[in-house]
Short mmCIF file of C-alpha atoms (C1' of nucleotides) in Angstrom, two decimals:
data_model
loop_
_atom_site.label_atom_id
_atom_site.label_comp_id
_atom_site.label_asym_id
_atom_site.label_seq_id
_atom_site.Cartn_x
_atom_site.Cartn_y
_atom_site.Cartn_z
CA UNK A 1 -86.55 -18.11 -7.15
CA UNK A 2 -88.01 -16.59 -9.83
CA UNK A 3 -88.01 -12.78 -10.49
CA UNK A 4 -90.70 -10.78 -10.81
CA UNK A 5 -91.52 -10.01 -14.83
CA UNK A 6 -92.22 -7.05 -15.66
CA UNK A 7 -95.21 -6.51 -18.07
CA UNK A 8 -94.16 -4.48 -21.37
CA UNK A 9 -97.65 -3.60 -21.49
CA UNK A 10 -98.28 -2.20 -18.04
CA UNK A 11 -96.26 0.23 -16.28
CA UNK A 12 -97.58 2.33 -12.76
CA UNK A 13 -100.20 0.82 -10.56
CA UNK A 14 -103.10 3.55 -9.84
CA UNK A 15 -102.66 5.18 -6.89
CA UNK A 16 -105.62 5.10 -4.20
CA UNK A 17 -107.09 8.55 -5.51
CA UNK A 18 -107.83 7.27 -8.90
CA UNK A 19 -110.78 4.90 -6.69
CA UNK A 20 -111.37 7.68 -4.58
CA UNK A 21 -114.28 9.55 -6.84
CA UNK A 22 -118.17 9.46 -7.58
CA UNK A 23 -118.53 5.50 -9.03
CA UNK A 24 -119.26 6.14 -12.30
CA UNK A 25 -116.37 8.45 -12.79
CA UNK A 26 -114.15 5.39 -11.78
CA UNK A 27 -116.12 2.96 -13.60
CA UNK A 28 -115.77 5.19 -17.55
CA UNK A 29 -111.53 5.67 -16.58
CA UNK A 30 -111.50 2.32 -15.41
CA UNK A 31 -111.48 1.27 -19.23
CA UNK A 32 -108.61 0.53 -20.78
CA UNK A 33 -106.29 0.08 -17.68
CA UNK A 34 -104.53 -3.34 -17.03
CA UNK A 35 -106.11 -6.19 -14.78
CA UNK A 36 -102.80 -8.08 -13.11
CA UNK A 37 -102.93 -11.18 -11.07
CA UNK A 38 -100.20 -14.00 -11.13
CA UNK A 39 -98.82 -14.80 -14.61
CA UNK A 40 -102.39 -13.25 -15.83
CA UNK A 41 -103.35 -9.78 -17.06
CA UNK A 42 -106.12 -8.64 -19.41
CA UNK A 43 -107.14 -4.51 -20.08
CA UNK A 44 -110.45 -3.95 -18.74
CA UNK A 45 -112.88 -3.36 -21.80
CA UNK A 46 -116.29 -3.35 -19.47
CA UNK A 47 -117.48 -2.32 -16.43
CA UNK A 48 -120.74 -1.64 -14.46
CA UNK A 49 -120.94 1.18 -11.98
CA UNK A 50 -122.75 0.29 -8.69
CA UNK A 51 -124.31 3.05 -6.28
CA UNK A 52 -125.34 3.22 -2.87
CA UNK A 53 -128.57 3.15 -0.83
CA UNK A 54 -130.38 4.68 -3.92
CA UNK A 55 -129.32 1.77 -5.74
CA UNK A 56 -131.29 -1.32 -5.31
CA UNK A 57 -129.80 -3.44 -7.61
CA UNK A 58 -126.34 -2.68 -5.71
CA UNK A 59 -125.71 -5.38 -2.87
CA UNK A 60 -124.75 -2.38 -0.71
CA UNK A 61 -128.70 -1.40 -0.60
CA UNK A 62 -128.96 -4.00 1.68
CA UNK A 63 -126.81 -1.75 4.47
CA UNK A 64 -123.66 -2.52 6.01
CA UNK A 65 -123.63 -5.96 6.67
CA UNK A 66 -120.70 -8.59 7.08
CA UNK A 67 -120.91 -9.32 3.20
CA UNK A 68 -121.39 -6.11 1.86
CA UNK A 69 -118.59 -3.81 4.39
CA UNK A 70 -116.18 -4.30 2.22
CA UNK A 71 -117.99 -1.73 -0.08
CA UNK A 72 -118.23 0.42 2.84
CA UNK A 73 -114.80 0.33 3.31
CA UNK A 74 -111.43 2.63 2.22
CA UNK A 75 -111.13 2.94 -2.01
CA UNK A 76 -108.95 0.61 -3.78
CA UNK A 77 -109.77 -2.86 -2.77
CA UNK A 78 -111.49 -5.86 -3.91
CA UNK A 79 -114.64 -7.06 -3.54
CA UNK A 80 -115.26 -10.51 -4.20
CA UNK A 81 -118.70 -12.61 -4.01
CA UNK A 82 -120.26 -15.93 -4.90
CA UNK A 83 -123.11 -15.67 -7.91
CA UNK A 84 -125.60 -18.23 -8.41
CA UNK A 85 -123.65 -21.00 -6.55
CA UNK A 86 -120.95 -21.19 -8.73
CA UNK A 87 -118.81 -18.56 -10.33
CA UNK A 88 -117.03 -15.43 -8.76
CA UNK A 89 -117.30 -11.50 -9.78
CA UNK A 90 -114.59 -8.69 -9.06
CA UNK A 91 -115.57 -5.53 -7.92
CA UNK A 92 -113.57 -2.54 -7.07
CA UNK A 93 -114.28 0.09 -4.66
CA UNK A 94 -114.62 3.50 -5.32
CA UNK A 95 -115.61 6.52 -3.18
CA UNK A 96 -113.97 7.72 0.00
CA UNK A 97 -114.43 5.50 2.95
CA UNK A 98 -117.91 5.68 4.54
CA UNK A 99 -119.61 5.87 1.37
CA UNK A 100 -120.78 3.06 -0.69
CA UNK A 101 -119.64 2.09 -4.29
CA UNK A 102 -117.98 -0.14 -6.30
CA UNK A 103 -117.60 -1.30 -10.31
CA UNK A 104 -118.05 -4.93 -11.41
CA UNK A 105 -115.57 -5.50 -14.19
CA UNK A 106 -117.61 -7.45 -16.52
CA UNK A 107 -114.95 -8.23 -19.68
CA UNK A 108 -111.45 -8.20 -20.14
CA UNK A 109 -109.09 -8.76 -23.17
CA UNK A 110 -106.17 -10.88 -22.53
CA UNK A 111 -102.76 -9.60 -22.47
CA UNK A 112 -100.42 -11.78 -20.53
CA UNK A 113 -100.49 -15.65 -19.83
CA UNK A 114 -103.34 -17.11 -22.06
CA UNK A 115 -101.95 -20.68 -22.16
CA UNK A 116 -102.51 -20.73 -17.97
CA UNK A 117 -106.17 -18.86 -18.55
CA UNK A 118 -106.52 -21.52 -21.23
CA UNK A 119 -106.07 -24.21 -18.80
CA UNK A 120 -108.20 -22.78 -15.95
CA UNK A 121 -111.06 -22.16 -18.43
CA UNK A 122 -110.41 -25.41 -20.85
CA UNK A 123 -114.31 -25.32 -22.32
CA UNK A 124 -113.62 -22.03 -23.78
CA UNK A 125 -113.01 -22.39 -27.82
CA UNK A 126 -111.65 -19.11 -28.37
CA UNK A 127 -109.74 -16.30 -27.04
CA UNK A 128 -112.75 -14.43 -27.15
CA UNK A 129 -114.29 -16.77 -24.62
CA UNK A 130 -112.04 -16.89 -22.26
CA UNK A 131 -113.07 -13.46 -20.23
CA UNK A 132 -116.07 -12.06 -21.78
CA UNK A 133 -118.20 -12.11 -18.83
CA UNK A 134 -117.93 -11.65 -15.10
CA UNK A 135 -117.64 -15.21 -14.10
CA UNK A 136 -115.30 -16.53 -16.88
CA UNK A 137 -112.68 -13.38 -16.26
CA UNK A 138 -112.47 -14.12 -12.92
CA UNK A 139 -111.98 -17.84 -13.50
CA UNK A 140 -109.33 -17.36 -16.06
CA UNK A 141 -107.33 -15.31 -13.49
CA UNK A 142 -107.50 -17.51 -10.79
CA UNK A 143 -109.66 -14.54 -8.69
CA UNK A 144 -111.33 -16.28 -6.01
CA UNK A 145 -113.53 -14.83 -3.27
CA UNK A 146 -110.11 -15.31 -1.02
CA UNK A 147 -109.28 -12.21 -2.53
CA UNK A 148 -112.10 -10.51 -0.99
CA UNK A 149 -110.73 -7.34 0.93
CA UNK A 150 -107.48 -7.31 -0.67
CA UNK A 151 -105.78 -3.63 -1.44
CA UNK A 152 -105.03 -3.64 -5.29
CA UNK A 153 -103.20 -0.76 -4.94
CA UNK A 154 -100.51 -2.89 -3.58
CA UNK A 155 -99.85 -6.64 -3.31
CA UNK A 156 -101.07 -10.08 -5.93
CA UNK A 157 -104.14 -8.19 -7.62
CA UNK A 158 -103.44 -4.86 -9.02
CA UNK A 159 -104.55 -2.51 -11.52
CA UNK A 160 -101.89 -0.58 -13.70
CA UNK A 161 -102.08 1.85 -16.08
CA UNK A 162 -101.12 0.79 -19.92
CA UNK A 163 -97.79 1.52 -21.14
CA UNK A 164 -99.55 2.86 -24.72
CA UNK A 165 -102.46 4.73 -24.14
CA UNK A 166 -104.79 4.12 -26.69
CA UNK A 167 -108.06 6.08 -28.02
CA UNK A 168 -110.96 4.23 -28.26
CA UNK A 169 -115.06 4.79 -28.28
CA UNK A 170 -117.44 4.39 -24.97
CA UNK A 171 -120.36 2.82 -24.95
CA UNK A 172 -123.40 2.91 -22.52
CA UNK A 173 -126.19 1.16 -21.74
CA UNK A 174 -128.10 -0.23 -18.34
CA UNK A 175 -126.48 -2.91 -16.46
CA UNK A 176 -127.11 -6.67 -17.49
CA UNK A 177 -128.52 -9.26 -15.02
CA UNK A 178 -130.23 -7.08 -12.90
CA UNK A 179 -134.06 -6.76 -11.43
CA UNK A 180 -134.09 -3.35 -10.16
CA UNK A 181 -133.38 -0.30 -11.30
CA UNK A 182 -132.55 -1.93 -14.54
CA UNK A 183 -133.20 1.19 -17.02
CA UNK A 184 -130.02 3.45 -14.99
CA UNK A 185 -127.58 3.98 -17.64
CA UNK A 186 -124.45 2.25 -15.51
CA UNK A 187 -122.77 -0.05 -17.72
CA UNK A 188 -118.94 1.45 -20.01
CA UNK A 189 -117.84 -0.52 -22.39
CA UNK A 190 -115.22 -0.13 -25.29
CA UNK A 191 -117.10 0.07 -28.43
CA UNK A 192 -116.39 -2.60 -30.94
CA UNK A 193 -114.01 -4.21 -28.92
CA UNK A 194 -114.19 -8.19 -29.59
CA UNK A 195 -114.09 -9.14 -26.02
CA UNK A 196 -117.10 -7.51 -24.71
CA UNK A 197 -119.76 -9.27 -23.36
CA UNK A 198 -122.27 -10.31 -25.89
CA UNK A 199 -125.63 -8.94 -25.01
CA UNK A 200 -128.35 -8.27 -27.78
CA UNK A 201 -129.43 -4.69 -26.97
CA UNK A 202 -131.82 -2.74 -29.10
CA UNK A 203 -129.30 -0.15 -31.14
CA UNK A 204 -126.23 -1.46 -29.07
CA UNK A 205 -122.42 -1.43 -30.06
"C1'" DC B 1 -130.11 -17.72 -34.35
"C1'" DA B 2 -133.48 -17.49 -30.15
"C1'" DA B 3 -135.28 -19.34 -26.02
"C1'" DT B 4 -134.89 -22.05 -22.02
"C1'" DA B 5 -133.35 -25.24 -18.40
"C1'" DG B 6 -129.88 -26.79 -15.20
"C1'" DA B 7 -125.96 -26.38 -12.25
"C1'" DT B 8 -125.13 -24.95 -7.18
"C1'" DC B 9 -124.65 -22.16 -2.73
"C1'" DA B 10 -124.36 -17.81 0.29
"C1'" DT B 11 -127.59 -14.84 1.87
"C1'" DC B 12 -132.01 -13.38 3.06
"C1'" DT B 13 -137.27 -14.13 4.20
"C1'" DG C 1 -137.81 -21.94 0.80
"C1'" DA C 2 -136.52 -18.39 -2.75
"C1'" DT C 3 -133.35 -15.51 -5.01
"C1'" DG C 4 -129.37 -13.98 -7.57
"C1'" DA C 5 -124.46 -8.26 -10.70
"C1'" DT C 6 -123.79 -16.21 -14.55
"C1'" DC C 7 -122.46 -19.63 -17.98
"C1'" DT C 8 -123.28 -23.58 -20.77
"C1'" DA C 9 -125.82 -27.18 -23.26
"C1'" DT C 10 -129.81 -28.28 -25.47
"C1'" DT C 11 -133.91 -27.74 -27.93
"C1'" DG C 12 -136.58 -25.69 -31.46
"C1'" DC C 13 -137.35 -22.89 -35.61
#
DNA sequence: CAATAGATCATCT
DNA sequence: GATGATCTATTGC
Protein backbone atom coordinates (compact mmCIF):
# COMPACT_ATOMS: atom_id res chain seq x y z
CA UNK A 1 0.00 0.00 0.00
CA UNK A 2 1.78 2.78 -0.88
CA UNK A 3 1.11 6.35 0.44
CA UNK A 4 0.35 9.07 -1.38
CA UNK A 5 3.71 11.48 -1.96
CA UNK A 6 3.38 14.60 -1.59
CA UNK A 7 5.01 16.90 -4.24
CA UNK A 8 7.55 19.55 -2.61
CA UNK A 9 6.87 21.48 -5.57
CA UNK A 10 3.09 21.64 -5.62
CA UNK A 11 0.92 22.48 -2.85
CA UNK A 12 -3.25 23.44 -3.29
CA UNK A 13 -5.16 22.15 -6.24
CA UNK A 14 -7.16 25.20 -7.99
CA UNK A 15 -10.40 25.40 -6.96
CA UNK A 16 -13.30 25.29 -9.72
CA UNK A 17 -13.45 29.26 -9.91
CA UNK A 18 -9.97 29.61 -11.10
CA UNK A 19 -11.65 27.68 -14.66
CA UNK A 20 -14.63 29.53 -14.21
CA UNK A 21 -13.57 32.91 -16.32
CA UNK A 22 -13.40 34.35 -20.01
CA UNK A 23 -10.78 31.53 -21.75
CA UNK A 24 -8.05 33.53 -22.27
CA UNK A 25 -7.97 34.80 -18.76
CA UNK A 26 -7.55 31.05 -17.73
CA UNK A 27 -5.32 30.21 -20.46
CA UNK A 28 -2.35 33.50 -19.41
CA UNK A 29 -2.81 32.21 -15.25
CA UNK A 30 -2.76 28.84 -16.38
CA UNK A 31 1.15 29.32 -16.79
CA UNK A 32 3.25 28.32 -14.39
CA UNK A 33 0.85 26.05 -12.32
CA UNK A 34 1.65 22.27 -11.86
CA UNK A 35 0.30 19.45 -14.30
CA UNK A 36 -0.15 16.14 -11.82
CA UNK A 37 -1.02 12.72 -12.99
CA UNK A 38 0.38 9.40 -11.42
CA UNK A 39 4.08 9.54 -10.46
CA UNK A 40 4.18 12.48 -13.29
CA UNK A 41 4.02 16.27 -13.00
CA UNK A 42 5.43 19.01 -15.24
CA UNK A 43 4.51 23.19 -14.75
CA UNK A 44 2.61 24.24 -17.64
CA UNK A 45 4.90 26.66 -19.76
CA UNK A 46 2.24 26.90 -22.91
CA UNK A 47 -1.10 27.07 -23.62
CA UNK A 48 -3.63 27.98 -26.40
CA UNK A 49 -6.91 29.60 -25.57
CA UNK A 50 -9.93 28.20 -27.52
CA UNK A 51 -13.33 30.23 -27.97
CA UNK A 52 -16.70 29.45 -28.83
CA UNK A 53 -19.04 29.67 -31.84
CA UNK A 54 -16.93 32.72 -33.05
CA UNK A 55 -14.11 30.51 -33.11
CA UNK A 56 -13.75 28.28 -36.03
CA UNK A 57 -10.68 26.79 -35.41
CA UNK A 58 -12.21 25.65 -31.87
CA UNK A 59 -13.85 22.05 -32.17
CA UNK A 60 -16.73 23.58 -30.20
CA UNK A 61 -17.73 25.66 -33.55
CA UNK A 62 -19.01 22.63 -34.67
CA UNK A 63 -22.06 22.89 -31.81
CA UNK A 64 -22.79 20.65 -29.11
CA UNK A 65 -22.24 17.39 -30.27
CA UNK A 66 -21.31 14.01 -28.43
CA UNK A 67 -17.48 14.86 -28.95
CA UNK A 68 -17.39 18.31 -28.30
CA UNK A 69 -20.12 18.50 -24.84
CA UNK A 70 -17.60 18.10 -22.78
CA UNK A 71 -16.58 21.76 -23.62
CA UNK A 72 -20.06 22.65 -23.04
CA UNK A 73 -19.98 21.31 -19.86
CA UNK A 74 -19.26 22.63 -15.91
CA UNK A 75 -15.38 24.37 -15.60
CA UNK A 76 -12.64 22.28 -14.40
CA UNK A 77 -12.53 19.14 -16.36
CA UNK A 78 -10.70 17.48 -19.04
CA UNK A 79 -11.09 17.30 -22.40
CA UNK A 80 -9.40 14.72 -24.19
CA UNK A 81 -9.35 13.92 -28.15
CA UNK A 82 -7.62 11.84 -30.78
CA UNK A 83 -5.32 14.08 -33.42
CA UNK A 84 -4.34 12.81 -36.64
CA UNK A 85 -4.86 9.09 -35.76
CA UNK A 86 -2.39 8.86 -33.33
CA UNK A 87 -1.48 11.07 -30.43
CA UNK A 88 -3.74 12.66 -27.64
CA UNK A 89 -4.16 16.55 -26.54
CA UNK A 90 -5.39 17.88 -23.02
CA UNK A 91 -7.66 20.54 -22.81
CA UNK A 92 -9.17 22.21 -19.88
CA UNK A 93 -12.40 23.85 -19.58
CA UNK A 94 -12.99 27.17 -18.72
CA UNK A 95 -16.14 29.35 -18.56
CA UNK A 96 -19.27 28.71 -16.55
CA UNK A 97 -21.33 25.83 -17.71
CA UNK A 98 -23.38 26.52 -20.88
CA UNK A 99 -20.73 28.40 -22.46
CA UNK A 100 -18.03 27.06 -24.58
CA UNK A 101 -14.19 27.17 -23.91
CA UNK A 102 -11.32 25.42 -23.16
CA UNK A 103 -7.16 25.76 -23.28
CA UNK A 104 -4.97 23.13 -24.98
CA UNK A 105 -1.83 22.87 -22.90
CA UNK A 106 0.70 22.66 -25.53
CA UNK A 107 4.28 22.28 -23.37
CA UNK A 108 5.20 21.37 -20.09
CA UNK A 109 8.54 21.23 -18.11
CA UNK A 110 9.07 18.21 -16.11
CA UNK A 111 9.08 18.22 -12.47
CA UNK A 112 8.34 14.86 -11.00
CA UNK A 113 8.98 11.24 -12.42
CA UNK A 114 11.15 11.69 -15.63
CA UNK A 115 12.65 8.16 -15.57
CA UNK A 116 8.68 6.77 -16.05
CA UNK A 117 8.07 9.78 -18.83
CA UNK A 118 11.41 8.54 -20.14
CA UNK A 119 10.12 5.16 -20.60
CA UNK A 120 6.69 6.05 -22.06
CA UNK A 121 8.38 8.41 -24.56
CA UNK A 122 11.82 6.24 -25.13
CA UNK A 123 12.60 8.11 -28.78
CA UNK A 124 12.95 11.30 -27.01
CA UNK A 125 16.92 12.26 -26.63
CA UNK A 126 16.51 14.91 -24.22
CA UNK A 127 14.59 16.26 -21.42
CA UNK A 128 13.64 18.90 -23.60
CA UNK A 129 11.86 16.42 -25.81
CA UNK A 130 10.02 14.73 -23.70
CA UNK A 131 6.82 17.32 -23.44
CA UNK A 132 7.37 20.06 -25.79
CA UNK A 133 4.34 19.62 -27.75
CA UNK A 134 0.75 18.57 -27.28
CA UNK A 135 1.06 15.00 -28.23
CA UNK A 136 4.43 14.11 -26.54
CA UNK A 137 3.16 15.81 -22.98
CA UNK A 138 0.34 13.87 -22.98
CA UNK A 139 2.20 10.68 -23.83
CA UNK A 140 4.80 11.19 -21.23
CA UNK A 141 2.00 11.40 -18.60
CA UNK A 142 0.20 8.54 -19.47
CA UNK A 143 -3.06 11.06 -20.43
CA UNK A 144 -5.20 9.09 -22.55
CA UNK A 145 -8.56 10.05 -24.06
CA UNK A 146 -10.00 7.72 -20.99
CA UNK A 147 -9.52 10.71 -19.16
CA UNK A 148 -11.93 12.54 -21.18
CA UNK A 149 -14.59 14.17 -18.76
CA UNK A 150 -12.65 13.75 -15.73
CA UNK A 151 -12.94 16.70 -12.86
CA UNK A 152 -9.24 17.86 -12.23
CA UNK A 153 -10.29 19.67 -9.50
CA UNK A 154 -10.45 16.46 -7.71
CA UNK A 155 -9.33 12.87 -8.39
CA UNK A 156 -5.91 11.20 -10.78
CA UNK A 157 -5.41 14.46 -13.03
CA UNK A 158 -5.14 17.66 -11.23
CA UNK A 159 -3.76 20.98 -11.48
CA UNK A 160 -2.01 22.61 -8.36
CA UNK A 161 -0.64 25.68 -7.73
CA UNK A 162 3.42 25.85 -7.27
CA UNK A 163 4.80 25.87 -3.91
CA UNK A 164 7.41 28.91 -5.15
CA UNK A 165 5.83 31.26 -7.22
CA UNK A 166 8.08 32.41 -9.66
CA UNK A 167 8.19 35.65 -12.06
CA UNK A 168 8.62 35.05 -15.42
CA UNK A 169 7.87 36.86 -19.07
CA UNK A 170 4.59 36.04 -21.38
CA UNK A 171 4.68 35.60 -24.67
CA UNK A 172 1.96 35.76 -27.45
CA UNK A 173 1.43 34.83 -30.66
CA UNK A 174 -1.53 32.98 -32.87
CA UNK A 175 -2.15 29.44 -32.26
CA UNK A 176 -0.01 26.73 -34.18
CA UNK A 177 -1.64 24.01 -36.36
CA UNK A 178 -4.59 25.68 -37.17
CA UNK A 179 -6.61 26.65 -40.62
CA UNK A 180 -8.95 29.17 -39.44
CA UNK A 181 -8.82 32.03 -37.72
CA UNK A 182 -5.14 31.53 -37.57
CA UNK A 183 -3.97 35.37 -37.14
CA UNK A 184 -6.17 35.59 -33.34
CA UNK A 185 -3.54 36.24 -30.90
CA UNK A 186 -4.49 32.95 -28.54
CA UNK A 187 -1.41 31.21 -27.81
CA UNK A 188 0.75 32.14 -23.74
CA UNK A 189 3.79 30.94 -23.43
CA UNK A 190 6.72 31.50 -20.89
CA UNK A 191 9.32 33.43 -22.63
CA UNK A 192 12.65 31.79 -22.94
CA UNK A 193 11.66 28.88 -21.24
CA UNK A 194 13.60 25.71 -22.81
CA UNK A 195 10.61 23.54 -22.99
CA UNK A 196 8.41 25.44 -25.21
CA UNK A 197 7.37 24.26 -28.30
CA UNK A 198 9.72 25.08 -31.06
CA UNK A 199 7.96 27.02 -33.71
CA UNK A 200 9.92 29.49 -36.07
CA UNK A 201 7.80 32.67 -35.82
CA UNK A 202 8.80 35.92 -37.41
CA UNK A 203 10.18 38.12 -34.19
CA UNK A 204 9.13 35.24 -31.73
CA UNK A 205 10.58 34.41 -28.17
C1' DC B 1 18.98 24.20 -41.13
C1' DA B 2 14.51 23.94 -44.13
C1' DA B 3 11.04 21.38 -46.40
C1' DT B 4 8.29 17.42 -46.91
C1' DA B 5 6.21 12.81 -46.52
C1' DG B 6 4.26 9.19 -43.76
C1' DA B 7 1.93 7.21 -39.89
C1' DT B 8 -3.15 6.34 -38.53
C1' DC B 9 -8.16 7.00 -37.04
C1' DA B 10 -12.40 9.60 -35.19
C1' DT B 11 -15.33 12.65 -37.16
C1' DC B 12 -17.56 14.90 -40.77
C1' DT B 13 -19.12 15.50 -45.94
C1' DG C 1 -13.40 10.10 -49.23
C1' DA C 2 -11.11 14.09 -46.84
C1' DT C 3 -9.53 16.43 -42.90
C1' DG C 4 -7.09 17.42 -38.68
C1' DA C 5 -5.41 22.00 -32.14
C1' DT C 6 0.95 16.26 -34.35
C1' DC C 7 5.48 14.09 -34.35
C1' DT C 8 9.30 11.92 -36.55
C1' DA C 9 12.46 10.50 -40.23
C1' DT C 10 14.33 11.62 -44.38
C1' DT C 11 15.85 14.31 -48.08
C1' DG C 12 18.06 18.24 -49.93
C1' DC C 13 20.86 22.45 -49.74
Amino acid sequence: MARPKRLSIASEILPRSFYERPTETVARDLLGKILVHGETAGRIVEVEAYLGPNDLAAHAARGFTPSTQVIFGPPGRAYVYLIYGMYECLNLIAEPTGVAGCVLIRALEPVAGVPLMQERRPIAKTVEQLTSGPGKLTRALGITRKLNGVDVTRGVLTVHQPEREEKFAIGVTPRIGITKCVDWPLRFFIRENRFVSKVRLPGGG
